[in-house]
Amino acid sequence: MIDILPDLKNITVDPWNHAHFQKNELKVEVLRLDKIHPDISGNKWFKLKYFIESARKANKQKLISFGGAYSNHLLALAAASGIYGFSSLGYVRGEKPRQLSNMLRAAAEFGMELRFLSRPDYDRKKKSAAEHPESENQPDSLLIPEGGAGLDGIKGAEEILSALSLTHYSHICCAVGTGTTLTGIINNARDDQKIIGVSVLKGTRGFEPLNILLVKKPERLKNVQMIHTDHFGGYAKKNKLLIDFMNQIFDESGIPTDFVYTSKLFYSISRMASENAFSNGSRVLILHSGGLRGNHSLVPGQLQF
Ligand SMILES: *Cc1c(COP(=O)(O)O)cnc(C)c1O
């Protein structure tokens, strides 16, 4: 078993003291997975772990995956490939822009080959890779689903809760993209722990997280609450309220958040607390899943950190 988590010791659990938490005596703490690595952000480290292990076992040389221009997953894959000696290829959604995003530039610096596909081509490729991985998979390469989703991704995400002793929390909260991280959390939570998933995508009400069929104990789903109303207009959408809130979180706790995922998660927990959604004395753990590199695409000076 390879140890691809050399920096788990960097993880801390930091308090967030926020006005809305006082009236119900909530104790809210943040699991700083963002501290694992600057580019292999938080949850991506866990989600990639078993894909990398499978690739090593099968003697693959190359890791291939999919993502948008601001994909934390592609950047994490590029960095991990560099560290673990694989070459990497990223299929990027959309035509090649005149100027690469900070994220894609960094991925390219780690040695990732980028291939830009029009949206229909991207969707076709992604679909065929999901349905017929063997035809897309060259003998020397491993195809990883978009976002590190799928069984290997979930297996890694399950280790987020076992890596540290987190059993004394009444609530565990995470941001939801593909739902891979959420599913791993559900699989490894205690039977009586409540789990809150905050969707950062618009229009997800109804489908619930993509990976939910892979939950091992379906009866746990009664402990899960999905929030679909705090996406601020959709994926990577933001407004002044959100940016101001990110600065406020930093003032209150010293914790930097990203504008795509974690700030919306923190916002949702604050809003729920203000509406007395947590019973008195709850102990709430927020997963900081990283993504801070994405803040480079904001206008400089908007954030205090
Ligand atoms: C990718 C990502 C997520 C979403 O994780 P899923 O497992 O796809 O739901 C959450 N937070 C950050 C910072 C991410 O980069």
PDB file of C-alpha atoms and ligand atoms in Angstrom:
ATOM      1  CA  MET A   1       0.000   0.000   0.000  1.00  0.00           C
ATOM      2  CA  ILE A   2       1.560   3.275  -1.038  1.00  0.00           C
ATOM      3  CA  ASP A   3       1.470   6.147   1.335  1.00  0.00           C
ATOM      4  CA  ILE A   4       0.281   9.044  -0.720  1.00  0.00           C
ATOM      5  CA  LEU A   5      -0.675  11.081   2.310  1.00  0.00           C
ATOM      6  CA  PRO A   6       2.612  12.304   3.718  1.00  0.00           C
ATOM      7  CA  ASP A   7       1.131  15.569   4.919  1.00  0.00           C
ATOM      8  CA  LEU A   8      -1.857  14.414   6.950  1.00  0.00           C
ATOM      9  CA  LYS A   9       0.035  15.750   9.929  1.00  0.00           C
ATOM     10  CA  ASN A  10      -0.559  19.262   8.582  1.00  0.00           C
ATOM     11  CA  ILE A  11      -4.314  18.926   9.108  1.00  0.00           C
ATOM     12  CA  THR A  12      -5.692  20.927  12.035  1.00  0.00           C
ATOM     13  CA  VAL A  13      -9.141  21.385  13.512  1.00  0.00           C
ATOM     14  CA  ASP A  14      -9.714  25.119  13.995  1.00  0.00           C
ATOM     15  CA  PRO A  15     -12.571  26.850  15.828  1.00  0.00           C
ATOM     16  CA  TRP A  16     -14.882  29.287  14.031  1.00  0.00           C
ATOM     17  CA  ASN A  17     -16.470  31.724  16.446  1.00  0.00           C
ATOM     18  CA  HIS A  18     -19.339  33.407  14.673  1.00  0.00           C
ATOM     19  CA  ALA A  19     -22.181  35.549  16.039  1.00  0.00           C
ATOM     20  CA  HIS A  20     -24.977  33.214  14.879  1.00  0.00           C
ATOM     21  CA  PHE A  21     -23.495  30.296  16.805  1.00  0.00           C
ATOM     22  CA  GLN A  22     -23.800  31.887  20.238  1.00  0.00           C
ATOM     23  CA  LYS A  23     -27.510  31.807  20.907  1.00  0.00           C
ATOM     24  CA  ASN A  24     -27.713  28.024  20.551  1.00  0.00           C
ATOM     25  CA  GLU A  25     -24.295  27.435  22.094  1.00  0.00           C
ATOM     26  CA  LEU A  26     -23.036  25.714  18.977  1.00  0.00           C
ATOM     27  CA  LYS A  27     -19.455  24.592  18.900  1.00  0.00           C
ATOM     28  CA  VAL A  28     -18.322  24.812  15.295  1.00  0.00           C
ATOM     29  CA  GLU A  29     -14.943  23.569  14.133  1.00  0.00           C
ATOM     30  CA  VAL A  30     -13.281  23.357  10.734  1.00  0.00           C
ATOM     31  CA  LEU A  31     -11.322  20.351   9.488  1.00  0.00           C
ATOM     32  CA  ARG A  32      -8.493  21.976   7.553  1.00  0.00           C
ATOM     33  CA  LEU A  33      -7.949  19.503   4.705  1.00  0.00           C
ATOM     34  CA  ASP A  34      -6.824  22.531   2.706  1.00  0.00           C
ATOM     35  CA  LYS A  35      -3.519  22.345   4.590  1.00  0.00           C
ATOM     36  CA  ILE A  36      -2.537  18.968   3.110  1.00  0.00           C
ATOM     37  CA  HIS A  37      -1.062  20.434  -0.068  1.00  0.00           C
ATOM     38  CA  PRO A  38      -1.410  23.775  -1.910  1.00  0.00           C
ATOM     39  CA  ASP A  39      -2.356  22.211  -5.243  1.00  0.00           C
ATOM     40  CA  ILE A  40      -3.748  18.795  -4.353  1.00  0.00           C
ATOM     41  CA  SER A  41      -6.574  20.436  -2.537  1.00  0.00           C
ATOM     42  CA  GLY A  42      -8.113  18.747   0.457  1.00  0.00           C
ATOM     43  CA  ASN A  43     -10.651  16.244  -0.694  1.00  0.00           C
ATOM     44  CA  LYS A  44      -8.953  15.699  -4.075  1.00  0.00           C
ATOM     45  CA  TRP A  45      -5.976  14.121  -2.312  1.00  0.00           C
ATOM     46  CA  PHE A  46      -8.262  11.520  -0.767  1.00  0.00           C
ATOM     47  CA  LYS A  47     -10.292  10.963  -3.928  1.00  0.00           C
ATOM     48  CA  LEU A  48      -7.200  10.332  -6.070  1.00  0.00           C
ATOM     49  CA  LYS A  49      -5.438   8.011  -3.669  1.00  0.00           C
ATOM     50  CA  TYR A  50      -6.915   4.695  -4.848  1.00  0.00           C
ATOM     51  CA  PHE A  51      -6.876   5.636  -8.526  1.00  0.00           C
ATOM     52  CA  ILE A  52      -3.150   6.202  -8.198  1.00  0.00           C
ATOM     53  CA  GLU A  53      -2.747   2.951  -6.353  1.00  0.00           C
ATOM     54  CA  SER A  54      -4.681   1.058  -9.069  1.00  0.00           C
ATOM     55  CA  ALA A  55      -2.539   2.698 -11.746  1.00  0.00           C
ATOM     56  CA  ARG A  56       0.627   1.665  -9.977  1.00  0.00           C
ATOM     57  CA  LYS A  57      -0.537  -1.923  -9.529  1.00  0.00           C
ATOM     58  CA  ALA A  58      -1.428  -2.175 -13.220  1.00  0.00           C
ATOM     59  CA  ASN A  59       1.865  -0.582 -14.288  1.00  0.00           C
ATOM     60  CA  LYS A  60       0.149   2.326 -16.009  1.00  0.00           C
ATOM     61  CA  GLN A  61       2.327   5.237 -17.066  1.00  0.00           C
ATOM     62  CA  LYS A  62      -0.299   7.867 -17.671  1.00  0.00           C
ATOM     63  CA  LEU A  63      -3.347   9.274 -15.871  1.00  0.00           C
ATOM     64  CA  ILE A  64      -6.153  10.853 -17.892  1.00  0.00           C
ATOM     65  CA  SER A  65      -9.168  12.820 -16.693  1.00  0.00           C
ATOM     66  CA  PHE A  66     -11.658  15.589 -17.441  1.00  0.00           C
ATOM     67  CA  GLY A  67     -12.492  19.022 -16.109  1.00  0.00           C
ATOM     68  CA  GLY A  68     -13.421  22.627 -16.768  1.00  0.00           C
ATOM     69  CA  ALA A  69     -11.008  25.542 -17.030  1.00  0.00           C
ATOM     70  CA  TYR A  70     -11.110  26.059 -13.255  1.00  0.00           C
ATOM     71  CA  SER A  71     -11.053  22.404 -12.261  1.00  0.00           C
ATOM     72  CA  ASN A  72      -9.399  21.740  -8.892  1.00  0.00           C
ATOM     73  CA  HIS A  73      -9.508  18.081  -9.876  1.00  0.00           C
ATOM     74  CA  LEU A  74      -7.326  18.514 -12.978  1.00  0.00           C
ATOM     75  CA  LEU A  75      -4.824  20.607 -11.056  1.00  0.00           C
ATOM     76  CA  ALA A  76      -4.699  18.020  -8.253  1.00  0.00           C
ATOM     77  CA  LEU A  77      -4.260  15.228 -10.796  1.00  0.00           C
ATOM     78  CA  ALA A  78      -1.454  17.123 -12.544  1.00  0.00           C
ATOM     79  CA  ALA A  79       0.366  17.739  -9.259  1.00  0.00           C
ATOM     80  CA  ALA A  80      -0.106  14.173  -7.984  1.00  0.00           C
ATOM     81  CA  SER A  81       1.041  12.753 -11.330  1.00  0.00           C
ATOM     82  CA  GLY A  82       4.184  14.863 -11.104  1.00  0.00           C
ATOM     83  CA  ILE A  83       4.863  13.670  -7.553  1.00  0.00           C
ATOM     84  CA  TYR A  84       4.180   9.997  -8.218  1.00  0.00           C
ATOM     85  CA  GLY A  85       5.923   9.740 -11.564  1.00  0.00           C
ATOM     86  CA  PHE A  86       3.034   9.499 -14.016  1.00  0.00           C
ATOM     87  CA  SER A  87       2.508  11.535 -17.135  1.00  0.00           C
ATOM     88  CA  SER A  88      -0.928  13.114 -17.310  1.00  0.00           C
ATOM     89  CA  LEU A  89      -3.490  14.248 -19.825  1.00  0.00           C
ATOM     90  CA  GLY A  90      -6.417  16.548 -19.084  1.00  0.00           C
ATOM     91  CA  TYR A  91      -9.405  16.928 -21.400  1.00  0.00           C
ATOM     92  CA  VAL A  92     -10.655  20.453 -20.832  1.00  0.00           C
ATOM     93  CA  ARG A  93     -14.244  21.481 -21.499  1.00  0.00           C
ATOM     94  CA  GLY A  94     -14.549  24.309 -24.041  1.00  0.00           C
ATOM     95  CA  GLU A  95     -12.377  25.877 -26.736  1.00  0.00           C
ATOM     96  CA  LYS A  96      -8.831  26.848 -25.884  1.00  0.00           C
ATOM     97  CA  PRO A  97      -8.898  30.380 -24.459  1.00  0.00           C
ATOM     98  CA  ARG A  98      -6.373  32.988 -25.517  1.00  0.00           C
ATOM     99  CA  GLN A  99      -5.076  33.070 -21.989  1.00  0.00           C
ATOM    100  CA  LEU A 100      -5.014  29.956 -19.844  1.00  0.00           C
ATOM    101  CA  SER A 101      -6.608  30.191 -16.404  1.00  0.00           C
ATOM    102  CA  ASN A 102      -4.218  30.264 -13.480  1.00  0.00           C
ATOM    103  CA  MET A 103      -5.365  26.729 -12.701  1.00  0.00           C
ATOM    104  CA  LEU A 104      -4.635  25.301 -16.151  1.00  0.00           C
ATOM    105  CA  ARG A 105      -1.312  27.127 -16.329  1.00  0.00           C
ATOM    106  CA  ALA A 106      -0.299  25.507 -13.057  1.00  0.00           C
ATOM    107  CA  ALA A 107      -1.482  22.094 -14.294  1.00  0.00           C
ATOM    108  CA  ALA A 108       0.604  22.514 -17.447  1.00  0.00           C
ATOM    109  CA  GLU A 109       3.596  23.476 -15.316  1.00  0.00           C
ATOM    110  CA  PHE A 110       3.249  20.161 -13.496  1.00  0.00           C
ATOM    111  CA  GLY A 111       3.569  18.519 -16.912  1.00  0.00           C
ATOM    112  CA  MET A 112      -0.057  17.849 -17.763  1.00  0.00           C
ATOM    113  CA  GLU A 113      -0.868  17.767 -21.464  1.00  0.00           C
ATOM    114  CA  LEU A 114      -4.079  19.750 -22.043  1.00  0.00           C
ATOM    115  CA  ARG A 115      -6.505  18.948 -24.845  1.00  0.00           C
ATOM    116  CA  PHE A 116      -9.391  21.334 -25.348  1.00  0.00           C
ATOM    117  CA  LEU A 117     -12.682  19.857 -26.532  1.00  0.00           C
ATOM    118  CA  SER A 118     -15.837  21.646 -27.622  1.00  0.00           C
ATOM    119  CA  ARG A 119     -18.666  21.105 -25.167  1.00  0.00           C
ATOM    120  CA  PRO A 120     -20.446  18.453 -27.300  1.00  0.00           C
ATOM    121  CA  ASP A 121     -17.154  16.600 -27.916  1.00  0.00           C
ATOM    122  CA  TYR A 122     -16.291  16.815 -24.234  1.00  0.00           C
ATOM    123  CA  ASP A 123     -19.668  15.449 -23.185  1.00  0.00           C
ATOM    124  CA  ARG A 124     -19.445  12.660 -25.740  1.00  0.00           C
ATOM    125  CA  LYS A 125     -15.957  11.683 -24.624  1.00  0.00           C
ATOM    126  CA  LYS A 126     -16.908  11.807 -20.965  1.00  0.00           C
ATOM    127  CA  LYS A 127     -19.974   9.670 -21.575  1.00  0.00           C
ATOM    128  CA  SER A 128     -18.133   7.083 -23.626  1.00  0.00           C
ATOM    129  CA  ALA A 129     -15.360   6.960 -21.028  1.00  0.00           C
ATOM    130  CA  ALA A 130     -17.940   6.314 -18.315  1.00  0.00           C
ATOM    131  CA  GLU A 131     -19.785   3.671 -20.339  1.00  0.00           C
ATOM    132  CA  HIS A 132     -16.890   1.955 -22.104  1.00  0.00           C
ATOM    133  CA  PRO A 133     -13.736   2.718 -20.108  1.00  0.00           C
ATOM    134  CA  GLU A 134     -11.946  -0.195 -21.785  1.00  0.00           C
ATOM    135  CA  SER A 135     -12.200   1.412 -25.241  1.00  0.00           C
ATOM    136  CA  GLU A 136     -10.897   4.759 -23.982  1.00  0.00           C
ATOM    137  CA  ASN A 137      -8.260   3.204 -21.761  1.00  0.00           C
ATOM    138  CA  GLN A 138      -5.011   2.596 -23.599  1.00  0.00           C
ATOM    139  CA  PRO A 139      -2.948  -0.261 -22.154  1.00  0.00           C
ATOM    140  CA  ASP A 140      -0.557   2.185 -20.552  1.00  0.00           C
ATOM    141  CA  SER A 141      -3.068   4.703 -19.184  1.00  0.00           C
ATOM    142  CA  LEU A 142      -5.789   4.929 -16.560  1.00  0.00           C
ATOM    143  CA  LEU A 143      -8.882   6.997 -17.144  1.00  0.00           C
ATOM    144  CA  ILE A 144     -10.216   8.701 -14.040  1.00  0.00           C
ATOM    145  CA  PRO A 145     -13.831   9.960 -14.068  1.00  0.00           C
ATOM    146  CA  GLU A 146     -14.449  13.731 -13.945  1.00  0.00           C
ATOM    147  CA  GLY A 147     -14.072  14.998 -10.382  1.00  0.00           C
ATOM    148  CA  GLY A 148     -12.457  11.734  -9.196  1.00  0.00           C
ATOM    149  CA  ALA A 149     -15.927  10.229  -8.861  1.00  0.00           C
ATOM    150  CA  GLY A 150     -16.698   6.523  -8.714  1.00  0.00           C
ATOM    151  CA  LEU A 151     -15.856   3.681  -6.375  1.00  0.00           C
ATOM    152  CA  ASP A 152     -12.137   4.391  -5.988  1.00  0.00           C
ATOM    153  CA  GLY A 153     -12.901   8.043  -5.278  1.00  0.00           C
ATOM    154  CA  ILE A 154     -15.451   7.139  -2.625  1.00  0.00           C
ATOM    155  CA  LYS A 155     -13.118   4.609  -1.021  1.00  0.00           C
ATOM    156  CA  GLY A 156     -10.524   7.355  -0.567  1.00  0.00           C
ATOM    157  CA  ALA A 157     -13.104   9.841   0.697  1.00  0.00           C
ATOM    158  CA  GLU A 158     -14.178   7.331   3.352  1.00  0.00           C
ATOM    159  CA  GLU A 159     -10.741   7.760   4.889  1.00  0.00           C
ATOM    160  CA  ILE A 160     -11.323  11.428   5.668  1.00  0.00           C
ATOM    161  CA  LEU A 161     -13.208  10.410   8.791  1.00  0.00           C
ATOM    162  CA  SER A 162     -10.942   7.532   9.743  1.00  0.00           C
ATOM    163  CA  ALA A 163      -7.712   9.491   9.363  1.00  0.00           C
ATOM    164  CA  LEU A 164      -8.593  11.506  12.446  1.00  0.00           C
ATOM    165  CA  SER A 165     -10.769  10.919  15.443  1.00  0.00           C
ATOM    166  CA  LEU A 166     -13.951  12.782  14.571  1.00  0.00           C
ATOM    167  CA  THR A 167     -16.589  10.739  16.347  1.00  0.00           C
ATOM    168  CA  HIS A 168     -17.625  13.353  18.893  1.00  0.00           C
ATOM    169  CA  TYR A 169     -19.306  15.670  16.375  1.00  0.00           C
ATOM    170  CA  SER A 170     -23.090  15.697  16.099  1.00  0.00           C
ATOM    171  CA  HIS A 171     -22.979  17.145  12.564  1.00  0.00           C
ATOM    172  CA  ILE A 172     -20.529  16.824   9.678  1.00  0.00           C
ATOM    173  CA  CYS A 173     -20.910  19.292   6.822  1.00  0.00           C
ATOM    174  CA  CYS A 174     -19.328  19.359   3.372  1.00  0.00           C
ATOM    175  CA  ALA A 175     -19.623  21.099   0.009  1.00  0.00           C
ATOM    176  CA  VAL A 176     -21.057  18.940  -2.786  1.00  0.00           C
ATOM    177  CA  GLY A 177     -20.001  18.844  -6.441  1.00  0.00           C
ATOM    178  CA  THR A 178     -20.164  15.256  -7.691  1.00  0.00           C
ATOM    179  CA  GLY A 179     -21.108  14.044  -4.188  1.00  0.00           C
ATOM    180  CA  THR A 180     -18.137  11.659  -4.029  1.00  0.00           C
ATOM    181  CA  THR A 181     -16.805  13.213  -0.843  1.00  0.00           C
ATOM    182  CA  LEU A 182     -20.271  13.310   0.711  1.00  0.00           C
ATOM    183  CA  THR A 183     -20.807   9.625  -0.071  1.00  0.00           C
ATOM    184  CA  GLY A 184     -17.487   8.718   1.557  1.00  0.00           C
ATOM    185  CA  ILE A 185     -18.491  10.701   4.648  1.00  0.00           C
ATOM    186  CA  ILE A 186     -21.898   8.997   4.801  1.00  0.00           C
ATOM    187  CA  ASN A 187     -20.262   5.573   4.517  1.00  0.00           C
ATOM    188  CA  ASN A 188     -17.936   6.195   7.406  1.00  0.00           C
ATOM    189  CA  ALA A 189     -19.989   8.345   9.771  1.00  0.00           C
ATOM    190  CA  ARG A 190     -21.444   7.080  13.031  1.00  0.00           C
ATOM    191  CA  ASP A 191     -25.044   5.847  12.834  1.00  0.00           C
ATOM    192  CA  ASP A 192     -26.320   8.880  14.750  1.00  0.00           C
ATOM    193  CA  GLN A 193     -24.185  11.602  13.144  1.00  0.00           C
ATOM    194  CA  LYS A 194     -26.115  14.083  11.028  1.00  0.00           C
ATOM    195  CA  ILE A 195     -24.588  14.945   7.672  1.00  0.00           C
ATOM    196  CA  ILE A 196     -25.201  18.145   5.750  1.00  0.00           C
ATOM    197  CA  GLY A 197     -24.245  18.493   2.080  1.00  0.00           C
ATOM    198  CA  VAL A 198     -24.328  21.934   0.493  1.00  0.00           C
ATOM    199  CA  SER A 199     -24.657  21.812  -3.293  1.00  0.00           C
ATOM    200  CA  VAL A 200     -22.612  24.426  -5.167  1.00  0.00           C
ATOM    201  CA  LEU A 201     -24.438  23.674  -8.423  1.00  0.00           C
ATOM    202  CA  LYS A 202     -27.726  25.095  -9.570  1.00  0.00           C
ATOM    203  CA  GLY A 203     -30.566  22.811 -10.500  1.00  0.00           C
ATOM    204  CA  THR A 204     -29.464  19.794  -8.503  1.00  0.00           C
ATOM    205  CA  ARG A 205     -32.658  19.600  -6.466  1.00  0.00           C
ATOM    206  CA  GLY A 206     -34.324  16.387  -7.507  1.00  0.00           C
ATOM    207  CA  PHE A 207     -31.328  14.399  -8.576  1.00  0.00           C
ATOM    208  CA  GLU A 208     -29.514  14.496  -5.244  1.00  0.00           C
ATOM    209  CA  PRO A 209     -25.823  13.678  -5.327  1.00  0.00           C
ATOM    210  CA  LEU A 210     -24.626  11.663  -8.268  1.00  0.00           C
ATOM    211  CA  ASN A 211     -22.952   9.004  -6.195  1.00  0.00           C
ATOM    212  CA  ILE A 212     -25.750   8.435  -3.734  1.00  0.00           C
ATOM    213  CA  LEU A 213     -26.481   4.956  -5.158  1.00  0.00           C
ATOM    214  CA  LEU A 214     -23.077   3.940  -3.870  1.00  0.00           C
ATOM    215  CA  VAL A 215     -23.964   4.598  -0.231  1.00  0.00           C
ATOM    216  CA  LYS A 216     -23.263   1.347   1.586  1.00  0.00           C
ATOM    217  CA  LYS A 217     -25.991   1.587   4.206  1.00  0.00           C
ATOM    218  CA  PRO A 218     -29.053   3.223   2.595  1.00  0.00           C
ATOM    219  CA  GLU A 219     -30.677   3.644   6.021  1.00  0.00           C
ATOM    220  CA  ARG A 220     -28.011   6.257   6.765  1.00  0.00           C
ATOM    221  CA  LEU A 221     -29.618   8.523   4.156  1.00  0.00           C
ATOM    222  CA  LYS A 222     -32.201   9.574   6.737  1.00  0.00           C
ATOM    223  CA  ASN A 223     -29.338  11.362   8.532  1.00  0.00           C
ATOM    224  CA  VAL A 224     -28.413  13.327   5.418  1.00  0.00           C
ATOM    225  CA  GLN A 225     -29.725  16.773   4.629  1.00  0.00           C
ATOM    226  CA  MET A 226     -28.953  18.255   1.201  1.00  0.00           C
ATOM    227  CA  ILE A 227     -29.066  22.044   0.827  1.00  0.00           C
ATOM    228  CA  HIS A 228     -29.855  23.328  -2.660  1.00  0.00           C
ATOM    229  CA  THR A 229     -30.403  27.023  -2.002  1.00  0.00           C
ATOM    230  CA  ASP A 230     -26.961  28.439  -1.198  1.00  0.00           C
ATOM    231  CA  HIS A 231     -25.201  28.159  -4.587  1.00  0.00           C
ATOM    232  CA  PHE A 232     -25.291  31.967  -5.168  1.00  0.00           C
ATOM    233  CA  GLY A 233     -26.618  31.577  -8.717  1.00  0.00           C
ATOM    234  CA  GLY A 234     -24.706  28.450  -9.736  1.00  0.00           C
ATOM    235  CA  TYR A 235     -21.266  26.917 -10.066  1.00  0.00           C
ATOM    236  CA  ALA A 236     -18.482  29.504  -9.499  1.00  0.00           C
ATOM    237  CA  LYS A 237     -21.036  32.335  -9.364  1.00  0.00           C
ATOM    238  CA  LYS A 238     -20.371  34.957  -6.727  1.00  0.00           C
ATOM    239  CA  ASN A 239     -21.550  38.355  -5.539  1.00  0.00           C
ATOM    240  CA  LYS A 240     -20.460  41.033  -3.091  1.00  0.00           C
ATOM    241  CA  LEU A 241     -22.320  39.379  -0.219  1.00  0.00           C
ATOM    242  CA  LEU A 242     -20.260  36.214  -0.695  1.00  0.00           C
ATOM    243  CA  ILE A 243     -16.933  38.026  -0.998  1.00  0.00           C
ATOM    244  CA  ASP A 244     -17.711  40.133   2.096  1.00  0.00           C
ATOM    245  CA  PHE A 245     -18.655  36.967   3.931  1.00  0.00           C
ATOM    246  CA  MET A 246     -15.320  35.353   3.014  1.00  0.00           C
ATOM    247  CA  ASN A 247     -13.526  38.332   4.542  1.00  0.00           C
ATOM    248  CA  GLN A 248     -15.737  38.073   7.625  1.00  0.00           C
ATOM    249  CA  ILE A 249     -14.933  34.357   8.082  1.00  0.00           C
ATOM    250  CA  PHE A 250     -11.254  35.217   7.844  1.00  0.00           C
ATOM    251  CA  ASP A 251     -11.618  38.013  10.438  1.00  0.00           C
ATOM    252  CA  GLU A 252     -13.433  35.697  12.824  1.00  0.00           C
ATOM    253  CA  SER A 253     -11.290  32.598  12.465  1.00  0.00           C
ATOM    254  CA  GLY A 254      -8.180  33.256  10.388  1.00  0.00           C
ATOM    255  CA  ILE A 255      -9.478  30.651   7.941  1.00  0.00           C
ATOM    256  CA  PRO A 256      -9.261  31.405   4.188  1.00  0.00           C
ATOM    257  CA  THR A 257     -12.077  29.970   2.039  1.00  0.00           C
ATOM    258  CA  ASP A 258     -12.537  29.672  -1.728  1.00  0.00           C
ATOM    259  CA  PHE A 259     -15.387  31.317  -3.614  1.00  0.00           C
ATOM    260  CA  VAL A 260     -16.520  28.187  -5.515  1.00  0.00           C
ATOM    261  CA  TYR A 261     -17.056  25.641  -2.752  1.00  0.00           C
ATOM    262  CA  THR A 262     -16.085  26.296   0.842  1.00  0.00           C
ATOM    263  CA  SER A 263     -17.412  29.861   1.267  1.00  0.00           C
ATOM    264  CA  LYS A 264     -20.864  28.680   0.162  1.00  0.00           C
ATOM    265  CA  LEU A 265     -20.659  25.826   2.654  1.00  0.00           C
ATOM    266  CA  PHE A 266     -19.702  28.172   5.495  1.00  0.00           C
ATOM    267  CA  TYR A 267     -22.444  30.575   4.452  1.00  0.00           C
ATOM    268  CA  SER A 268     -25.023  27.822   4.533  1.00  0.00           C
ATOM    269  CA  ILE A 269     -24.030  26.727   8.037  1.00  0.00           C
ATOM    270  CA  SER A 270     -24.183  30.334   9.256  1.00  0.00           C
ATOM    271  CA  ARG A 271     -27.624  30.806   7.701  1.00  0.00           C
ATOM    272  CA  MET A 272     -28.925  27.557   9.170  1.00  0.00           C
ATOM    273  CA  ALA A 273     -27.614  28.511  12.608  1.00  0.00           C
ATOM    274  CA  SER A 274     -29.356  31.889  12.375  1.00  0.00           C
ATOM    275  CA  GLU A 275     -32.585  29.983  11.641  1.00  0.00           C
ATOM    276  CA  ASN A 276     -32.059  27.712  14.670  1.00  0.00           C
ATOM    277  CA  ALA A 277     -31.600  24.640  12.505  1.00  0.00           C
ATOM    278  CA  PHE A 278     -29.128  23.102  14.977  1.00  0.00           C
ATOM    279  CA  SER A 279     -30.266  21.971  18.399  1.00  0.00           C
ATOM    280  CA  ASN A 280     -28.706  23.581  21.429  1.00  0.00           C
ATOM    281  CA  GLY A 281     -25.129  22.551  22.131  1.00  0.00           C
ATOM    282  CA  SER A 282     -24.571  20.827  18.773  1.00  0.00           C
ATOM    283  CA  ARG A 283     -20.978  20.113  17.849  1.00  0.00           C
ATOM    284  CA  VAL A 284     -20.589  20.880  14.175  1.00  0.00           C
ATOM    285  CA  LEU A 285     -17.644  19.918  11.984  1.00  0.00           C
ATOM    286  CA  ILE A 286     -17.171  21.740   8.668  1.00  0.00           C
ATOM    287  CA  LEU A 287     -14.917  20.069   6.111  1.00  0.00           C
ATOM    288  CA  HIS A 288     -12.591  22.575   4.497  1.00  0.00           C
ATOM    289  CA  SER A 289     -12.009  20.795   1.210  1.00  0.00           C
ATOM    290  CA  GLY A 290      -9.412  23.241  -0.136  1.00  0.00           C
ATOM    291  CA  GLY A 291      -9.688  24.911  -3.548  1.00  0.00           C
ATOM    292  CA  LEU A 292      -7.895  28.093  -2.485  1.00  0.00           C
ATOM    293  CA  ARG A 293      -5.892  28.347  -5.701  1.00  0.00           C
ATOM    294  CA  GLY A 294      -9.177  29.229  -7.465  1.00  0.00           C
ATOM    295  CA  ASN A 295      -9.268  32.608  -5.679  1.00  0.00           C
ATOM    296  CA  HIS A 296      -6.516  33.795  -8.043  1.00  0.00           C
ATOM    297  CA  SER A 297      -9.195  34.379 -10.658  1.00  0.00           C
ATOM    298  CA  LEU A 298     -10.820  37.087  -8.481  1.00  0.00           C
ATOM    299  CA  VAL A 299     -10.040  40.770  -8.967  1.00  0.00           C
ATOM    300  CA  PRO A 300      -6.945  41.408  -6.821  1.00  0.00           C
ATOM    301  CA  GLY A 301      -7.631  43.242  -3.572  1.00  0.00           C
ATOM    302  CA  GLN A 302     -11.155  41.900  -3.003  1.00  0.00           C
ATOM    303  CA  LEU A 303      -9.983  39.464  -0.367  1.00  0.00           C
ATOM    304  CA  GLN A 304      -8.057  40.319   2.777  1.00  0.00           C
ATOM    305  CA  PHE A 305      -6.101  37.067   2.511  1.00  0.00           C
TER     306      PHE A 305
HETATM  307  C1  LIG B   1     -13.920  19.234  -5.951  1.00  0.00           C
HETATM  308  C2  LIG B   1     -14.236  20.000  -4.724  1.00  0.00           C
HETATM  309  C3  LIG B   1     -15.389  19.734  -3.963  1.00  0.00           C
HETATM  310  C4  LIG B   1     -16.467  18.769  -4.417  1.00  0.00           C
HETATM  311  O1  LIG B   1     -16.191  17.447  -4.115  1.00  0.00           O
HETATM  312  P1  LIG B   1     -17.145  16.279  -4.659  1.00  0.00           P
HETATM  313  O2  LIG B   1     -16.543  15.065  -4.077  1.00  0.00           O
HETATM  314  O3  LIG B   1     -17.046  16.298  -6.164  1.00  0.00           O
HETATM  315  O4  LIG B   1     -18.524  16.547  -4.219  1.00  0.00           O
HETATM  316  C5  LIG B   1     -15.558  20.427  -2.784  1.00  0.00           C
HETATM  317  N1  LIG B   1     -14.657  21.365  -2.383  1.00  0.00           N
HETATM  318  C6  LIG B   1     -13.562  21.673  -3.104  1.00  0.00           C
HETATM  319  C7  LIG B   1     -12.655  22.732  -2.627  1.00  0.00           C
HETATM  320  C8  LIG B   1     -13.314  21.005  -4.295  1.00  0.00           C
HETATM  321  O5  LIG B   1     -12.224  21.326  -5.019  1.00  0.00           O
END
